[in-house]
Amino acid sequence: MPHLTLFYAPHTCALATRIALNEAGADYQLQYVDFSQNAQRSGEYLALNPLGRVPALRLEDGSTVLTETVALLAYVAQRFPEAHLAPTDPVQFARMQGFHSYLASTVHVAHAHGRRGARWSDDAAAVASMQDKVAANMAECCALIEAHWLDRGPWVLGEAFSVADAYLFTIAGWLHGDGVDIAHFPRLADHYQRMQLRPAVRAALHD
């Protein structure tokens, strides 16, 4: 039976799904998408994922392809329930998805304003203004996460590790490049350091 295939590029949010697959002990293979060659916009890749982004996850049937980090993390957690990577209680699962949605719709977008402002404006001054706000906007997001998601335990959902921690770790890795000192957010800094000790994370970063 074919493996799961994760379409992946370094330094992107695809890292979160890669960590989740490692945590689940999933049998998968990586397919690198070379952004330096604009491979994400190639006809071959767009036929697979019309969004032209990573991650994408091709399932074992060889034809079903899932996209978007929020969906992929939920899929991995539910596909491998024995790994206990998400709550089974509907309310707690919804809270996890709410956190994922915040990361995707607000934090990731604030980060993208620094690198892809042309998505939102053709005005050079407007793009520069977005870039100037990245550090402040990302710091504001970090303060909210510090106060309202990392206040109940060592992990996003409290005492239990989940795929939400893989997603937060991935985005926290962008902070230095965004001009944010993670040390100003002690809970977030502690979370980031503890994540780096997990074998699944080390494997995702270094293999």
Short mmCIF file of N, CA and C in Angstrom, two decimals, residues 35 39-42 45-56 65-69 71 119:
data_model
loop_
_atom_site.label_atom_id
_atom_site.label_comp_id
_atom_site.label_asym_id
_atom_site.label_seq_id
_atom_site.Cartn_x
_atom_site.Cartn_y
_atom_site.Cartn_z
N PHE A 35 10.53 25.88 -3.56
CA PHE A 35 10.01 27.23 -3.75
C PHE A 35 10.99 28.10 -4.54
N ALA A 39 8.25 25.86 -7.78
CA ALA A 39 7.61 24.57 -8.07
C ALA A 39 6.17 24.52 -7.57
N GLN A 40 5.85 25.35 -6.57
CA GLN A 40 4.48 25.35 -6.06
C GLN A 40 3.49 25.93 -7.06
N ARG A 41 4.00 26.59 -8.09
CA ARG A 41 3.14 27.16 -9.14
C ARG A 41 3.23 26.37 -10.45
N SER A 42 3.91 25.25 -10.40
CA SER A 42 4.03 24.44 -11.61
C SER A 42 2.69 23.79 -11.92
N TYR A 45 2.17 20.58 -9.86
CA TYR A 45 1.76 20.73 -8.46
C TYR A 45 0.36 21.33 -8.35
N LEU A 46 0.02 22.27 -9.22
CA LEU A 46 -1.30 22.87 -9.16
C LEU A 46 -2.40 21.85 -9.47
N ALA A 47 -2.07 20.83 -10.26
CA ALA A 47 -3.05 19.77 -10.51
C ALA A 47 -3.32 18.98 -9.23
N LEU A 48 -2.30 18.92 -8.37
CA LEU A 48 -2.43 18.23 -7.09
C LEU A 48 -3.09 19.13 -6.06
N ASN A 49 -2.64 20.38 -5.99
CA ASN A 49 -3.12 21.35 -5.01
C ASN A 49 -3.32 22.70 -5.70
N PRO A 50 -4.51 23.01 -6.13
CA PRO A 50 -4.77 24.26 -6.86
C PRO A 50 -4.43 25.52 -6.05
N LEU A 51 -4.28 25.39 -4.73
CA LEU A 51 -3.92 26.56 -3.92
C LEU A 51 -2.48 27.00 -4.17
N GLY A 52 -1.65 26.09 -4.66
CA GLY A 52 -0.26 26.44 -4.93
C GLY A 52 0.54 26.71 -3.68
N ARG A 53 0.23 25.98 -2.63
CA ARG A 53 0.92 26.18 -1.34
C ARG A 53 1.22 24.83 -0.72
N VAL A 54 2.01 24.86 0.32
CA VAL A 54 2.20 23.68 1.16
C VAL A 54 1.67 24.02 2.55
N PRO A 55 1.28 22.98 3.30
CA PRO A 55 1.40 21.56 3.01
C PRO A 55 0.23 21.05 2.18
N ALA A 56 0.48 19.87 1.60
CA ALA A 56 -0.57 19.04 1.04
C ALA A 56 -0.24 17.61 1.46
N VAL A 65 -6.22 14.07 -1.86
CA VAL A 65 -5.24 15.05 -1.38
C VAL A 65 -5.95 16.02 -0.45
N LEU A 66 -5.40 16.18 0.74
CA LEU A 66 -5.92 17.13 1.72
C LEU A 66 -4.97 18.32 1.80
N THR A 67 -5.53 19.51 2.04
CA THR A 67 -4.73 20.72 2.15
C THR A 67 -5.16 21.52 3.37
N GLU A 68 -4.33 22.48 3.73
CA GLU A 68 -4.52 23.43 4.82
C GLU A 68 -4.15 22.79 6.16
N THR A 69 -3.27 23.47 6.87
CA THR A 69 -2.72 22.95 8.12
C THR A 69 -3.79 22.61 9.14
N ALA A 71 -6.78 21.57 8.74
CA ALA A 71 -7.42 20.31 8.35
C ALA A 71 -6.46 19.13 8.50
N ARG A 119 0.31 40.49 -1.89
CA ARG A 119 -0.96 39.77 -1.98
C ARG A 119 -2.14 40.70 -1.70
#
